[in-house]
mmCIF file of C-alpha atoms in Angstrom:
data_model
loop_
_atom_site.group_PDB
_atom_site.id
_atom_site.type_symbol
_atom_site.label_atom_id
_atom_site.label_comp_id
_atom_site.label_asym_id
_atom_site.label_seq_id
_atom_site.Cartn_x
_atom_site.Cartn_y
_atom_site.Cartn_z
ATOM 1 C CA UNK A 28 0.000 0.000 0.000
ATOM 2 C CA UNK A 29 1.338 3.801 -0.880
ATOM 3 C CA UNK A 30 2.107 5.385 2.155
ATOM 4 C CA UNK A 31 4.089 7.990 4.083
ATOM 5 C CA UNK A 32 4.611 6.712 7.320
ATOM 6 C CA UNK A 33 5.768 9.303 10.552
ATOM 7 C CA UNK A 34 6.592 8.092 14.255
ATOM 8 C CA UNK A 35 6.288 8.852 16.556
ATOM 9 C CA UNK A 36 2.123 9.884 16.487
ATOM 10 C CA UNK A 37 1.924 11.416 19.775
ATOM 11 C CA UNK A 38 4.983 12.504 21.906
ATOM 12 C CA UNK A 39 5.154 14.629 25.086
ATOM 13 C CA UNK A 40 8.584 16.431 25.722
ATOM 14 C CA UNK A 41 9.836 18.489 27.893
ATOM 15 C CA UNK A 42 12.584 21.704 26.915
ATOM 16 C CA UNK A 43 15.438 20.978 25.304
ATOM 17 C CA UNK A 44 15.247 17.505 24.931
ATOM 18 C CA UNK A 45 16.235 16.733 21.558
ATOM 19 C CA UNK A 46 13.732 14.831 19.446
ATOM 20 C CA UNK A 47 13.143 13.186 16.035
ATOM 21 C CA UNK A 48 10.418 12.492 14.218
ATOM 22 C CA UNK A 49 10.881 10.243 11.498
ATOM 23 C CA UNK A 50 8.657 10.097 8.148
ATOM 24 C CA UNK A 51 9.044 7.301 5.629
ATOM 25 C CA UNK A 52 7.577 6.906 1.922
ATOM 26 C CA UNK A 53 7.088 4.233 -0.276
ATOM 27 C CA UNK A 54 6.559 5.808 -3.276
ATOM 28 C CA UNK A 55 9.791 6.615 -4.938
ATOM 29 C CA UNK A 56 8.793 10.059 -4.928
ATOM 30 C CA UNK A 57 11.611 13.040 -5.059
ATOM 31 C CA UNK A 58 9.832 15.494 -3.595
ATOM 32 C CA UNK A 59 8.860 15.358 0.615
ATOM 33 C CA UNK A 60 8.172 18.523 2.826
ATOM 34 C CA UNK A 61 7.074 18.850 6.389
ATOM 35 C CA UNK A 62 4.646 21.112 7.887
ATOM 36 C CA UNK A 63 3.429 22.062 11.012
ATOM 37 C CA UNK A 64 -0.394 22.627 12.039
ATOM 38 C CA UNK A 65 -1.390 25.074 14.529
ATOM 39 C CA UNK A 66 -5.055 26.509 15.038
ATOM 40 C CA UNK A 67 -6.437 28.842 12.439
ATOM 41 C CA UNK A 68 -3.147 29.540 10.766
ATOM 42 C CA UNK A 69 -3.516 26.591 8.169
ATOM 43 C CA UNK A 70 -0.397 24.177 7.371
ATOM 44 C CA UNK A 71 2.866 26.089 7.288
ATOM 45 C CA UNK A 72 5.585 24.641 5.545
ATOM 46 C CA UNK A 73 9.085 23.861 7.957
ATOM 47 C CA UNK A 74 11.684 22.475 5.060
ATOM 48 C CA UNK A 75 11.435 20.538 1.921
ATOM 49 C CA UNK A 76 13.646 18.301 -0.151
ATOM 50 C CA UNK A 77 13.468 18.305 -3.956
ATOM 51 C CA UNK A 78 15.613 14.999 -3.838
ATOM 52 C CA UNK A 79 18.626 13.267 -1.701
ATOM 53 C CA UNK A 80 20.559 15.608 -0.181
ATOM 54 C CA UNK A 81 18.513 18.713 -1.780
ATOM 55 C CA UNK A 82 17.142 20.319 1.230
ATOM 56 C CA UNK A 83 15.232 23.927 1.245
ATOM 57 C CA UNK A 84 13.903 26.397 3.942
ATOM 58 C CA UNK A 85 9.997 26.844 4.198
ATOM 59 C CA UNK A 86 8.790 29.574 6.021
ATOM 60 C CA UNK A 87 8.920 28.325 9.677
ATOM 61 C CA UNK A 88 12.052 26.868 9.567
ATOM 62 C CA UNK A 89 13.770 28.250 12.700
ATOM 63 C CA UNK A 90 14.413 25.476 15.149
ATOM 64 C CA UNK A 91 14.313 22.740 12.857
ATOM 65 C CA UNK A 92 16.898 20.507 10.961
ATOM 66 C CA UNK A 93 16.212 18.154 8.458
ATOM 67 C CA UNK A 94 18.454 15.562 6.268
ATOM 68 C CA UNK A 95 18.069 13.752 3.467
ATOM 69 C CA UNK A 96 20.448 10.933 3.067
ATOM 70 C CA UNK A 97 17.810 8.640 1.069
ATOM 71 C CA UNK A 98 15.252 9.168 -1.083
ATOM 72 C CA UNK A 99 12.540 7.419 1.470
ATOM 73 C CA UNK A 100 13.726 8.867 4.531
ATOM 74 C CA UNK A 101 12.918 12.578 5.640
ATOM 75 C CA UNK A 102 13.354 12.926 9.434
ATOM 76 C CA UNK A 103 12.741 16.166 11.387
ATOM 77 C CA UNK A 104 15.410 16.882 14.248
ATOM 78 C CA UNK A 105 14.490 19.222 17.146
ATOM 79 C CA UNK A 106 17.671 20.021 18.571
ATOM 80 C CA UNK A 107 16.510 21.544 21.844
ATOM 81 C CA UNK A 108 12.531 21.611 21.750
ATOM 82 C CA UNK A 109 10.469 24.912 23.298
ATOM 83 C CA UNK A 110 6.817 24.775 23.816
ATOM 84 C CA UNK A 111 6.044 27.528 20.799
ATOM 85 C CA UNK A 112 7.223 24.059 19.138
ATOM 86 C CA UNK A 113 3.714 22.366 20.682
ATOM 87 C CA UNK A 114 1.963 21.475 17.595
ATOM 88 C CA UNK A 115 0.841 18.899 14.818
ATOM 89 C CA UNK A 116 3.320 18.126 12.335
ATOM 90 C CA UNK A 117 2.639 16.601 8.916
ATOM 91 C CA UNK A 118 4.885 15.048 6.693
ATOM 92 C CA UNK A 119 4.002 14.723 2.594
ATOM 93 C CA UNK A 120 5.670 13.143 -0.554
ATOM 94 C CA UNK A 121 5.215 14.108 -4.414
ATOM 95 C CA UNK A 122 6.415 12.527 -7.344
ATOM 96 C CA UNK A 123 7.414 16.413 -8.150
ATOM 97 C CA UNK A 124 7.623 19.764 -6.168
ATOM 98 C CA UNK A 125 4.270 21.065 -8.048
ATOM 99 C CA UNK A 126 2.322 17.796 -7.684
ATOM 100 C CA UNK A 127 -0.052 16.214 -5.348
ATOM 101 C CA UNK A 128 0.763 15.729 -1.524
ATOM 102 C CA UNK A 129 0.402 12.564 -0.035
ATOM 103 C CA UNK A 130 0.104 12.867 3.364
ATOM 104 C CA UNK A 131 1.153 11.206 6.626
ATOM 105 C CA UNK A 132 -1.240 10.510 9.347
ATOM 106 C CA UNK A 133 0.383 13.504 11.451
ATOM 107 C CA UNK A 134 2.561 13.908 14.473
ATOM 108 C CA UNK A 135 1.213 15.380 17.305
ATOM 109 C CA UNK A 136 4.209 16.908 19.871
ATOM 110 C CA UNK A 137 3.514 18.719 23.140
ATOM 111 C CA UNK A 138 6.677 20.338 24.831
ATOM 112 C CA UNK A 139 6.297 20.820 28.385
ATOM 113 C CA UNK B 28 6.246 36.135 -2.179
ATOM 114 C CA UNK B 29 2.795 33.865 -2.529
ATOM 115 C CA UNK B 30 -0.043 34.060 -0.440
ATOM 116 C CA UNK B 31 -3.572 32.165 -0.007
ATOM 117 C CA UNK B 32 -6.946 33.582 1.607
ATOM 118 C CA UNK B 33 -9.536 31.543 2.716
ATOM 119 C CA UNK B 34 -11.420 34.309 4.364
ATOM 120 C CA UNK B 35 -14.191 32.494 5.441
ATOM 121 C CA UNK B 36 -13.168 30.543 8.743
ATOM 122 C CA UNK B 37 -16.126 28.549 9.550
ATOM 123 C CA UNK B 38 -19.693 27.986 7.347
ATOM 124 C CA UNK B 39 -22.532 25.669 8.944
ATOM 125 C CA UNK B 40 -25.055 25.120 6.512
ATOM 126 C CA UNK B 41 -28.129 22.100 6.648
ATOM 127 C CA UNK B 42 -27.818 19.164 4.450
ATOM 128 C CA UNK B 43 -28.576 18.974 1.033
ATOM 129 C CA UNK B 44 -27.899 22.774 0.708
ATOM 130 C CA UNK B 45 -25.216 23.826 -2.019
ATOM 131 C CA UNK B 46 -21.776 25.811 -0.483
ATOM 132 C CA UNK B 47 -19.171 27.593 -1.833
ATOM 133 C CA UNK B 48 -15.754 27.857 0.022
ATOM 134 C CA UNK B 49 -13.788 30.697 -1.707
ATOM 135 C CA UNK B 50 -9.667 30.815 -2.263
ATOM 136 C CA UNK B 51 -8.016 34.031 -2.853
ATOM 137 C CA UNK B 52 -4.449 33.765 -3.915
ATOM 138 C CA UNK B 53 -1.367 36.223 -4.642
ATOM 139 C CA UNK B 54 1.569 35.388 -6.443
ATOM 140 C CA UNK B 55 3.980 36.979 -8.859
ATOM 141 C CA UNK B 56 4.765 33.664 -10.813
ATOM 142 C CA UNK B 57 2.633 33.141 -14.158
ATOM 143 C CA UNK B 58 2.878 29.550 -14.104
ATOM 144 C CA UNK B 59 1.489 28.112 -10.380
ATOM 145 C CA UNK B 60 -0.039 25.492 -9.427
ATOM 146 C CA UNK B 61 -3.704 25.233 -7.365
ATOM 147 C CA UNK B 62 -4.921 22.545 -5.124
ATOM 148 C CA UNK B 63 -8.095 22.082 -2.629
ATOM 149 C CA UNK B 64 -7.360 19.646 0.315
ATOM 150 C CA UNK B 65 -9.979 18.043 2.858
ATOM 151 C CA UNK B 66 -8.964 17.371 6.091
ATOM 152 C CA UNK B 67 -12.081 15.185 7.848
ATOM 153 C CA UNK B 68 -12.503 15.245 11.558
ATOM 154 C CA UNK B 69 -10.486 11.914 11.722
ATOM 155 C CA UNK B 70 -7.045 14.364 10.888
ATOM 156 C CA UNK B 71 -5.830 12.795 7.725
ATOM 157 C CA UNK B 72 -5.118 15.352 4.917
ATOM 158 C CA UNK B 73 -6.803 14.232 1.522
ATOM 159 C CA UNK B 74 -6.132 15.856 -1.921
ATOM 160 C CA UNK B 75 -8.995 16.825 -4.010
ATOM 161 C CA UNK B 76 -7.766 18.225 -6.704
ATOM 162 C CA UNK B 77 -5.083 20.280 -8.762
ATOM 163 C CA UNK B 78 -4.712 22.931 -11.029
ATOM 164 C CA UNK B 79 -2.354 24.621 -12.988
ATOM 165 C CA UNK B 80 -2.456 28.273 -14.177
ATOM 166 C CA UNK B 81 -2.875 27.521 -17.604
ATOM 167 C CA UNK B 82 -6.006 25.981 -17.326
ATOM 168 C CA UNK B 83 -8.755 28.090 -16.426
ATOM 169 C CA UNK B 84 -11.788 25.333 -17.132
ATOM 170 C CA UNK B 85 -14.227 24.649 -14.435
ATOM 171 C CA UNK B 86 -13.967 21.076 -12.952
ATOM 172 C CA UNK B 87 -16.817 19.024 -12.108
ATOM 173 C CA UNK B 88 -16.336 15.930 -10.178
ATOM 174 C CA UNK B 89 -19.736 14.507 -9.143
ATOM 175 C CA UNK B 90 -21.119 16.934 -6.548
ATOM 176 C CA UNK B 91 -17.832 18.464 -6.180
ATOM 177 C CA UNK B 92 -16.816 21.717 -8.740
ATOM 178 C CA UNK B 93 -14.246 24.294 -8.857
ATOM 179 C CA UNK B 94 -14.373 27.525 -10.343
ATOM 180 C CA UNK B 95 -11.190 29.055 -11.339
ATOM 181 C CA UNK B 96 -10.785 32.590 -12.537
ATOM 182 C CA UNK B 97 -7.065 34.454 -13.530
ATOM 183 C CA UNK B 98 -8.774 37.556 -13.377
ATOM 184 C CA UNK B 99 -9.857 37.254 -9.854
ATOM 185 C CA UNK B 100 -6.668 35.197 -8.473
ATOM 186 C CA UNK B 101 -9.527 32.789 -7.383
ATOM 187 C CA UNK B 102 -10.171 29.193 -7.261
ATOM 188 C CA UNK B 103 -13.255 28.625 -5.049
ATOM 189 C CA UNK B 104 -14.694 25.195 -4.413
ATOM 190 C CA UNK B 105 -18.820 24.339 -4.463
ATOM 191 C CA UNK B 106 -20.197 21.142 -2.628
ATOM 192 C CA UNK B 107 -23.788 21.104 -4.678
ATOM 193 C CA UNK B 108 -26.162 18.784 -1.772
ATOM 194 C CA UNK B 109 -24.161 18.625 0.700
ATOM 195 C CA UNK B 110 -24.018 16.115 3.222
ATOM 196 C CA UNK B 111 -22.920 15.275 6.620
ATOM 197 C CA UNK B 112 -19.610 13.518 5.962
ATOM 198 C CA UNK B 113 -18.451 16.757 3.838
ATOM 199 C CA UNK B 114 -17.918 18.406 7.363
ATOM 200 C CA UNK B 115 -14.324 19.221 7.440
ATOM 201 C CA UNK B 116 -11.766 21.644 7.331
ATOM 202 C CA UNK B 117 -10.622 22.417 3.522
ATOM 203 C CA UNK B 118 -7.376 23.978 2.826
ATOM 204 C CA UNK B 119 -6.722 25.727 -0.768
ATOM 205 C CA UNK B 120 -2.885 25.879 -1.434
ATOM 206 C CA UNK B 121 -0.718 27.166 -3.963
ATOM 207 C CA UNK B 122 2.921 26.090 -5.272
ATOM 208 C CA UNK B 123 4.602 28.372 -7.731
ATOM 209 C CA UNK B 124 6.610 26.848 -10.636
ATOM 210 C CA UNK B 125 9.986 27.096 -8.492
ATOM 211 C CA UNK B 126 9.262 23.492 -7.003
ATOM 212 C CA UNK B 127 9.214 23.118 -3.232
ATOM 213 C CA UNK B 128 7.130 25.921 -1.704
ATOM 214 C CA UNK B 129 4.072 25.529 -0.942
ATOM 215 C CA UNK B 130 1.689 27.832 1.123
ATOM 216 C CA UNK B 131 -1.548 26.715 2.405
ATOM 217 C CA UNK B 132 -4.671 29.133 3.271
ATOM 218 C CA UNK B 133 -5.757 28.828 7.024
ATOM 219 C CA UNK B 134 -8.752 26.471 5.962
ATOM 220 C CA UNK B 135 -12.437 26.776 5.993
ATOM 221 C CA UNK B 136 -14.195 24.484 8.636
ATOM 222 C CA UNK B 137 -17.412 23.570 7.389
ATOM 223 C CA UNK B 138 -20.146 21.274 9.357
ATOM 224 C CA UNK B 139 -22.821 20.386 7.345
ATOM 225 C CA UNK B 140 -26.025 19.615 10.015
ATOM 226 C CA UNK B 141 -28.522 16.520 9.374
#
């Protein structure tokens, strides 16, 4: 079955304790992007990747990392976690930047 | 820079009534791309459809339809009948031809009541 796949799908942190979320497709597709979700400001976009080792600022991308070091593999890296950081995170896969999204099933972080 | 509008936040309308959720957008690209997304109350996000900036035709996809207009920057989205399980939150979004970005509007939550 097509999937992107994240993990954890609930997490509660506390400050500065450095976490990863992990997001997996099986898809082949170039193209994968993470977002966060907060309410009423919509789905903001953190980084993207056009392909392996092609990584890109969105526009919330302070306090985030990212890599790229396959073409299934996007992980987001909180290096030292704050509560603004409390929200639901999304990763998505396209076969091209312009495409459709596929989706994850979300990642929902709370940072005490 | 690109920007979406969803300027409605929240309709509630009775079943079987027709809605339109309307998508403002701003960019200074001239080729862009257009998409609607659903987002049930279950939290998945679901595509619904894509459009480029080329191609101003109306879609129809059995009570769903999308009006796009160039002239307007708009690409607003009708439910004709609605029903219960079209309550959701629907996102409009908008990449511009330099792959990658993406910006999503801050979604229209509509409950449709039985």
């Amino acid at each position: 079955e097509a999937q992107v796949t994240q993990n954890p799908r609930y997490l509660i942190t506390v400050t500065g304790k450095k976490l990863t979320v992990t997001c997996s497709q099986n898809m082949n597709h170039e193209y994968m992007s993470w977002y966060r979700q907060d309410p009423g400001l919509g789905l903001r976009q953190i980084y993207y990747s056009m392909n392996v080792e092609v990584t890109d600022k969105g526009d919330v991308p302070e306090g985030y990392k990212v890599s790229r070091k396959e073409k299934r593999n996007f992980p987001l890296i909180l290096e030292s976690p704050s509560p603004n950081q409390t929200s639901l995170y999304f990763c998505a896969s396209s076969p091209g930047g312009t495409g459709e999204l596929f989706f994850g099933e979300g990642s929902r972080l709370t940072v005490l | 820079a690109q920007k979406v509008t969803q300027a409605q936040t929240e309709i509630s309308v009775v079943e079987k009534e027709d809605v339109t959720l309307d998508c403002v957008y701003e960019t200074r690209d001239t080729t862009y791309y257009l998409f609607w997304y659903k987002q049930p109350p279950s939290g998945e996000l679901v595509f619904l459809i894509r459009r480029n900036s080329f191609d101003e035709q109306n879609e129809i996809s059995g009570r769903y339809s999308w009006n796009f207009q160039k002239s307007t920057s708009s690409f607003n989205f009708t439910i004709t009948a609605s029903q219960v399980v079209d309550s959701a939150v629907y996102f409009c979004a908008l990449s511009e031809s330099r792959a990658g970005k993406s910006t999503f509007g801050d979604g229209t939550t509509l409950t449709v009541k039985p």
